[in-house]
Coordinates of C-alpha atoms and ligand atoms in Angstrom, one line a residue:
M12 CA 105.2 48.8 -13.2
I13 CA 106.3 47.3 -9.9
S14 CA 105.6 49.9 -7.2
I15 CA 107.7 50.2 -4.0
L16 CA 104.4 50.0 -2.1
D17 CA 100.8 49.1 -3.3
L18 CA 98.0 49.8 -0.8
T19 CA 95.2 48.9 -3.1
E20 CA 95.4 45.1 -2.5
Q21 CA 94.9 45.5 1.2
Y22 CA 91.8 47.6 0.7
R23 CA 90.4 45.1 -1.9
A24 CA 90.8 42.3 0.6
L25 CA 89.2 44.1 3.5
K26 CA 86.8 46.4 1.6
G27 CA 83.5 44.9 3.0
E28 CA 84.7 45.2 6.6
I29 CA 86.3 48.6 6.3
D30 CA 83.3 50.2 4.5
A31 CA 81.0 48.8 7.1
A32 CA 83.2 50.1 10.0
V33 CA 83.3 53.6 8.5
S34 CA 79.5 53.6 7.8
D35 CA 78.9 52.7 11.4
V36 CA 80.9 55.7 12.5
F37 CA 78.8 57.9 10.2
A38 CA 75.6 56.4 11.5
N39 CA 76.6 56.6 15.2
G40 CA 77.6 60.3 14.8
H41 CA 80.4 59.9 17.4
F42 CA 83.4 61.3 15.7
I43 CA 85.9 62.4 18.4
L44 CA 87.3 60.1 21.2
G45 CA 84.6 57.5 20.9
P46 CA 84.5 53.7 21.2
N47 CA 86.8 53.0 18.2
V48 CA 89.7 55.1 19.6
R49 CA 89.2 53.5 23.0
E50 CA 89.2 50.0 21.6
L51 CA 92.2 50.6 19.4
E52 CA 94.1 52.2 22.3
N53 CA 93.4 49.0 24.3
A54 CA 94.5 46.8 21.4
I55 CA 97.8 48.7 20.9
A56 CA 98.5 48.8 24.6
G57 CA 98.2 45.0 24.7
Y58 CA 100.2 44.5 21.6
T59 CA 103.1 46.6 22.8
A60 CA 103.0 45.2 26.4
C61 CA 102.3 48.7 27.8
T62 CA 99.6 49.6 30.3
H63 CA 98.6 52.8 28.4
A64 CA 98.2 53.9 24.8
V65 CA 96.9 57.3 23.7
G66 CA 95.5 57.9 20.2
L67 CA 96.8 61.1 18.5
N68 CA 96.7 63.0 15.3
S69 CA 100.1 61.7 14.0
G70 CA 103.4 60.2 14.8
T71 CA 104.9 63.6 14.8
D72 CA 102.5 64.7 17.6
A73 CA 103.3 61.5 19.5
L74 CA 107.0 62.5 19.6
Y75 CA 106.2 66.1 20.4
L76 CA 103.8 65.3 23.2
A77 CA 106.1 62.6 24.7
L78 CA 108.8 65.3 25.0
R79 CA 106.3 67.9 26.4
A80 CA 104.9 65.4 28.9
L81 CA 108.5 64.7 30.1
D82 CA 108.9 68.4 30.6
I83 CA 111.6 68.7 28.0
G84 CA 112.0 72.2 26.5
P85 CA 114.2 75.2 26.1
G86 CA 117.8 74.6 27.4
D87 CA 117.5 70.8 27.1
E88 CA 119.3 68.7 24.6
V89 CA 117.9 65.5 23.0
I90 CA 120.3 63.1 21.4
T91 CA 119.0 61.5 18.2
S92 CA 120.1 60.2 14.7
P93 CA 120.8 62.5 11.8
F94 CA 119.6 59.6 9.5
T95 CA 115.9 59.6 9.9
F96 CA 112.7 61.4 8.7
V97 CA 112.6 65.1 9.7
A98 CA 109.7 64.6 12.0
T99 CA 112.1 63.3 14.6
T100 CA 114.0 66.5 15.0
E101 CA 111.0 68.7 14.2
A102 CA 109.3 67.4 17.3
I103 CA 112.4 68.2 19.4
G104 CA 112.6 71.7 17.9
M105 CA 108.9 72.4 18.5
T106 CA 109.4 72.0 22.3
G107 CA 112.2 74.5 22.2
A108 CA 114.8 71.9 23.0
T109 CA 117.9 71.3 20.9
P110 CA 118.5 68.2 18.8
V111 CA 122.0 66.8 19.3
F112 CA 123.1 64.3 16.7
A113 CA 125.1 61.1 17.2
D114 CA 126.2 59.2 14.2
I115 CA 124.8 55.8 13.1
D116 CA 126.2 52.3 12.7
L117 CA 126.3 51.7 8.9
N118 CA 125.4 48.1 9.3
T119 CA 122.1 48.8 11.1
F120 CA 121.3 52.4 10.0
N121 CA 120.5 53.0 13.7
L122 CA 122.2 55.1 16.4
D123 CA 125.7 53.9 17.4
P124 CA 125.7 53.7 21.2
A125 CA 129.4 54.8 21.5
A126 CA 128.5 58.0 19.6
V127 CA 125.5 58.6 21.8
E128 CA 127.7 58.2 24.9
N129 CA 130.1 60.8 23.5
A130 CA 127.3 63.2 22.8
V131 CA 126.0 63.4 26.4
T132 CA 126.5 66.7 28.1
P133 CA 125.1 68.2 31.4
R134 CA 122.2 69.6 29.3
T135 CA 121.2 66.2 27.9
A136 CA 117.6 65.4 28.9
A137 CA 116.7 62.5 26.7
I138 CA 117.8 60.0 24.1
L139 CA 115.5 59.6 21.1
P140 CA 116.3 56.4 19.2
V141 CA 114.6 55.7 15.9
H142 CA 113.9 52.1 14.9
L143 CA 114.7 52.9 11.3
Y144 CA 113.3 50.8 8.5
G145 CA 111.7 48.6 11.1
R146 CA 114.9 47.4 12.7
P147 CA 115.1 47.9 16.4
A148 CA 117.7 50.4 17.6
P149 CA 120.3 48.9 20.1
M150 CA 118.0 49.5 23.1
R151 CA 119.9 47.5 25.7
R152 CA 123.0 49.6 25.3
L153 CA 121.1 52.8 24.9
L154 CA 119.2 52.1 28.2
E155 CA 122.5 51.3 29.9
I156 CA 123.7 54.8 28.9
A157 CA 120.4 56.6 29.8
R158 CA 119.4 55.0 33.1
P159 CA 122.4 55.8 35.3
R160 CA 122.4 59.3 34.1
G161 CA 118.7 59.8 34.6
L162 CA 118.0 60.5 30.9
A163 CA 114.6 59.9 29.5
V164 CA 114.3 57.5 26.5
I165 CA 111.7 58.1 23.8
E166 CA 111.4 55.5 21.1
D167 CA 110.5 56.6 17.5
C168 CA 108.5 53.5 16.5
A169 CA 106.9 55.1 13.5
Q170 CA 108.4 52.5 11.1
A171 CA 108.6 49.6 13.6
I172 CA 105.2 48.5 14.9
G173 CA 105.6 44.8 15.8
A174 CA 109.4 44.9 16.1
R175 CA 110.9 43.3 19.2
V176 CA 114.1 43.5 21.3
D177 CA 114.8 40.2 23.0
G178 CA 111.1 39.4 22.8
A179 CA 110.0 42.8 24.2
P180 CA 107.9 45.0 21.8
V181 CA 109.3 48.3 20.7
G182 CA 107.4 51.1 22.4
S183 CA 107.7 49.3 25.8
L184 CA 111.5 49.7 26.3
G185 CA 111.8 53.4 26.9
D186 CA 109.6 55.9 28.8
A187 CA 107.4 56.3 25.8
G188 CA 106.9 54.8 22.3
C189 CA 105.7 56.9 19.4
F190 CA 103.8 55.2 16.6
S191 CA 102.5 56.5 13.3
F192 CA 99.5 55.3 11.3
F193 CA 100.4 57.3 8.2
P194 CA 99.0 55.3 5.2
S195 CA 102.4 53.9 4.1
K196 CA 103.4 52.6 7.5
N197 CA 103.2 48.9 8.4
L198 CA 99.8 49.6 10.1
G199 CA 98.4 52.5 8.1
G200 CA 95.1 54.3 8.2
F201 CA 93.4 56.2 5.4
G202 CA 94.9 59.5 6.5
D203 CA 97.0 60.8 9.4
G204 CA 97.1 59.1 12.8
G205 CA 99.4 58.2 15.6
M206 CA 99.7 56.8 19.1
L207 CA 101.8 57.1 22.2
T208 CA 102.5 54.0 24.4
T209 CA 103.8 54.0 28.0
S210 CA 103.5 52.1 31.2
S211 CA 103.6 55.3 33.2
A212 CA 100.1 56.3 34.3
A213 CA 101.2 59.9 35.0
L214 CA 102.8 60.3 31.5
A215 CA 99.7 58.9 29.8
D216 CA 97.4 61.2 31.8
R217 CA 99.5 64.2 30.9
V218 CA 99.4 63.3 27.2
R219 CA 95.7 62.8 27.3
S220 CA 95.4 66.3 28.7
L221 CA 97.9 67.8 26.2
R222 CA 96.0 66.2 23.2
A223 CA 92.8 68.0 24.3
H224 CA 93.9 71.6 24.7
G225 CA 95.8 71.0 28.0
G226 CA 92.8 70.1 30.2
R227 CA 91.2 67.1 31.8
V228 CA 87.8 68.7 32.2
K229 CA 86.1 70.3 29.3
Y230 CA 86.6 74.1 29.1
H231 CA 89.1 74.0 32.0
H232 CA 92.7 74.3 30.8
E233 CA 95.7 73.8 33.0
E234 CA 98.5 74.3 30.5
L235 CA 99.1 75.1 26.8
G236 CA 98.1 72.0 24.9
I237 CA 97.2 71.3 21.3
N238 CA 94.4 69.6 19.3
S239 CA 95.8 66.2 18.5
R240 CA 93.2 63.4 18.7
L241 CA 93.1 60.3 16.6
D242 CA 89.7 60.4 15.0
E243 CA 87.0 57.7 15.1
I244 CA 87.0 57.1 11.3
Q245 CA 90.7 56.3 11.3
A246 CA 90.5 54.3 14.4
A247 CA 87.6 52.2 12.9
I248 CA 89.7 51.5 9.8
L249 CA 92.7 50.6 11.9
R250 CA 90.7 48.3 14.1
V251 CA 89.8 46.3 10.9
K252 CA 93.4 46.2 9.8
F253 CA 95.1 45.5 13.2
P254 CA 94.2 41.7 13.4
H255 CA 96.1 41.2 10.2
L256 CA 99.3 43.0 11.3
E257 CA 101.1 39.9 12.5
T258 CA 100.5 38.0 9.2
W259 CA 101.5 41.1 7.2
T260 CA 104.7 41.4 9.3
E261 CA 105.6 37.8 8.8
S262 CA 105.0 38.3 5.1
R263 CA 107.4 41.3 5.0
R264 CA 110.0 39.2 6.9
A265 CA 109.7 36.3 4.4
I266 CA 110.1 38.7 1.4
A267 CA 113.2 40.2 3.0
R268 CA 114.7 36.8 3.6
R269 CA 114.0 35.9 0.0
Y270 CA 115.6 39.1 -1.3
N271 CA 118.7 38.3 0.8
E272 CA 118.9 34.9 -0.9
L273 CA 118.2 36.2 -4.4
L274 CA 120.8 39.0 -4.0
S275 CA 123.5 37.1 -2.4
G276 CA 126.6 37.1 -4.5
T277 CA 125.9 40.5 -6.0
T278 CA 127.9 43.6 -5.1
V279 CA 125.0 45.3 -3.3
R280 CA 125.0 45.1 0.5
T281 CA 121.8 43.5 1.7
P282 CA 120.4 44.2 5.2
E283 CA 121.4 41.6 7.8
D284 CA 118.6 40.2 9.9
P285 CA 119.3 40.7 13.6
H286 CA 119.1 37.3 15.4
E287 CA 117.8 38.1 18.8
D288 CA 115.7 41.1 17.7
R289 CA 112.7 41.2 15.3
H290 CA 113.1 43.4 12.3
V291 CA 109.7 44.2 10.6
Y292 CA 111.1 45.5 7.3
H293 CA 109.1 48.7 6.9
Q294 CA 111.7 49.1 4.2
Y295 CA 114.1 46.7 2.5
T296 CA 117.1 48.9 2.0
I297 CA 120.3 47.9 0.3
R298 CA 123.5 49.9 -0.1
T299 CA 125.5 50.3 -3.3
D300 CA 128.3 52.6 -4.5
R301 CA 126.6 52.7 -7.9
R302 CA 123.2 53.8 -6.8
E303 CA 122.4 56.1 -9.7
D304 CA 123.2 53.5 -12.3
L305 CA 121.2 50.9 -10.4
Q306 CA 118.2 53.2 -9.8
R307 CA 118.3 54.1 -13.5
A308 CA 118.5 50.5 -14.6
L309 CA 115.6 49.5 -12.4
R310 CA 113.5 52.5 -13.6
A311 CA 114.1 51.3 -17.2
S312 CA 112.7 47.9 -16.1
D313 CA 109.6 49.7 -14.7
I314 CA 110.6 49.1 -11.1
Q315 CA 110.1 51.8 -8.6
T316 CA 112.7 52.4 -5.9
M317 CA 113.1 55.2 -3.3
I318 CA 115.9 56.9 -1.4
Y319 CA 115.1 57.2 2.3
Y320 CA 116.7 59.6 3.0
P321 CA 118.9 61.5 0.5
V322 CA 120.0 64.4 2.8
P323 CA 120.9 63.6 6.4
L324 CA 119.2 66.0 8.9
H325 CA 122.4 67.8 10.0
L326 CA 122.8 69.0 6.4
Q327 CA 119.2 70.2 6.0
E328 CA 118.6 73.9 5.6
V329 CA 116.2 73.8 8.7
H330 CA 119.1 72.7 10.9
K331 CA 121.7 75.1 9.6
P332 CA 121.7 77.0 12.9
L333 CA 123.1 73.9 14.6
G334 CA 126.4 74.6 12.7
H335 CA 127.1 71.2 11.2
R336 CA 128.8 70.6 7.9
R337 CA 129.7 67.8 5.5
G338 CA 132.0 65.5 7.5
S339 CA 130.3 66.0 10.8
F340 CA 128.5 62.6 10.7
P341 CA 130.3 60.5 8.1
N342 CA 128.3 57.3 8.4
S343 CA 125.0 59.1 8.0
E344 CA 126.4 60.9 5.0
L345 CA 127.6 57.7 3.4
A346 CA 124.2 56.1 4.1
A347 CA 122.4 59.0 2.5
D348 CA 124.7 58.6 -0.6
T349 CA 124.4 54.9 -1.0
V350 CA 121.0 53.6 0.3
L351 CA 118.2 52.3 -2.0
S352 CA 114.9 50.9 -0.9
L353 CA 113.4 48.1 -3.1
P354 CA 109.7 47.2 -3.4
I355 CA 108.4 45.6 -0.3
Y356 CA 104.8 45.2 1.0
P357 CA 103.0 42.1 2.4
E358 CA 101.1 41.4 -0.9
L359 CA 104.2 41.7 -3.2
P360 CA 103.8 38.8 -5.5
A361 CA 106.8 36.4 -5.7
D362 CA 107.1 36.7 -9.4
A363 CA 107.3 40.5 -9.1
Q364 CA 110.1 40.0 -6.5
D365 CA 111.9 37.8 -8.9
V366 CA 111.8 40.5 -11.6
V367 CA 113.2 43.0 -9.1
A368 CA 116.0 40.7 -8.0
D369 CA 116.9 39.8 -11.6
A370 CA 117.0 43.4 -12.6
V371 CA 119.4 44.2 -9.6
R372 CA 121.6 41.2 -10.5
R373 CA 121.8 42.3 -14.2
A374 CA 122.6 45.8 -13.2
T375 CA 125.4 44.9 -10.8
P376 CA 127.5 42.2 -12.4
L377 CA 130.1 40.6 -10.1
A378 CA 132.8 41.4 -12.6
E379 CA 132.5 45.1 -11.7
V380 CA 133.4 44.8 -8.1
Ligands
PLP412 C1 106.5 58.6 9.5 C2 107.5 59.0 10.5 C3 107.3 59.9 11.6 C4 106.1 60.8 11.6 O1 104.9 60.2 11.6 P1 103.6 61.0 11.0 O2 102.5 60.1 11.4 O3 103.8 61.1 9.5 O4 103.6 62.3 11.6 C5 108.3 60.1 12.5 N1 109.4 59.4 12.5 C6 109.7 58.5 11.5 C7 111.0 57.8 11.5 C8 108.8 58.3 10.5 O5 109.1 57.4 9.5

């Protein structure tokens, strides 16, 4: 069986260090907001070229607290993509603000700036681009739309740690960057975790307060906060993994380049590598009109694939009150109907990749174009 993702190899390679780091936390007895969280925050702030990073419970909380700290709430609209994981709009909804969708560009799976511009209203408070699959959203153009209008920009970097736009790390381009350390992400812990990055001292300070029940001094509460702290055990594990992130990312990029070569000349549409930006290939996602046949054929060859995501957010039950229907965002709908993600992870062996590519080639003969 070739899995879409295999986390066991990474643990095998780092077992000694990870086990020791976790044992140290147990022995020290400091479990909440201790030295590991602080050191990881410093490391991520440096890596993302931001002056502040705040460790949180999850990527979802990073999005929610970024919006809260920017005073976005009831009556505000936040423009985002319908083709993303539900956490993006969940965070908007939790603040009381309204998610407003703009369609994607089918070639990049990211927000189409022209559609974003059309979606702006007097109630728009922020734009929330998602760097989907690890490919940076078109930040230059989105910032050109946001800045003159005084709109905040919050980056959903959950799938894109290490990605860059013209050399600038994602998470440093907007007002805040929101990262996830969910186990399957490019830098994953052994449970939930997240982080917010920003170069605004005021924003970082507000998020630090919000993550600890809305107060800066213990048992003194200024506003309604939540409990959302990255815990020391996760931070200790992530500190062991972090120094390997660049190597892992280069490995993902090499695997993606090789897939593109092996699949050229087939009828599937492979992801194009953006030249001036750095795509970190959280997913390697192709498009095909014959997805069901292809997925079935790969399953028969014991190859796991996934559909991220089969239902665009504007057609989800939870967003019914927004009043959208099929046809509202055609590119997102076509993406949801045709995408297929193939196995990719830094340790994926070349011979396993050959097996996947051969199976795709066999299942999509050129004659059937
Ligand atoms: C994973 C993910 C999130 C949420 O992160 P969690 O840490 O699981 O809460 C948000 N947005 C996107 C695009 C994601 O892939």
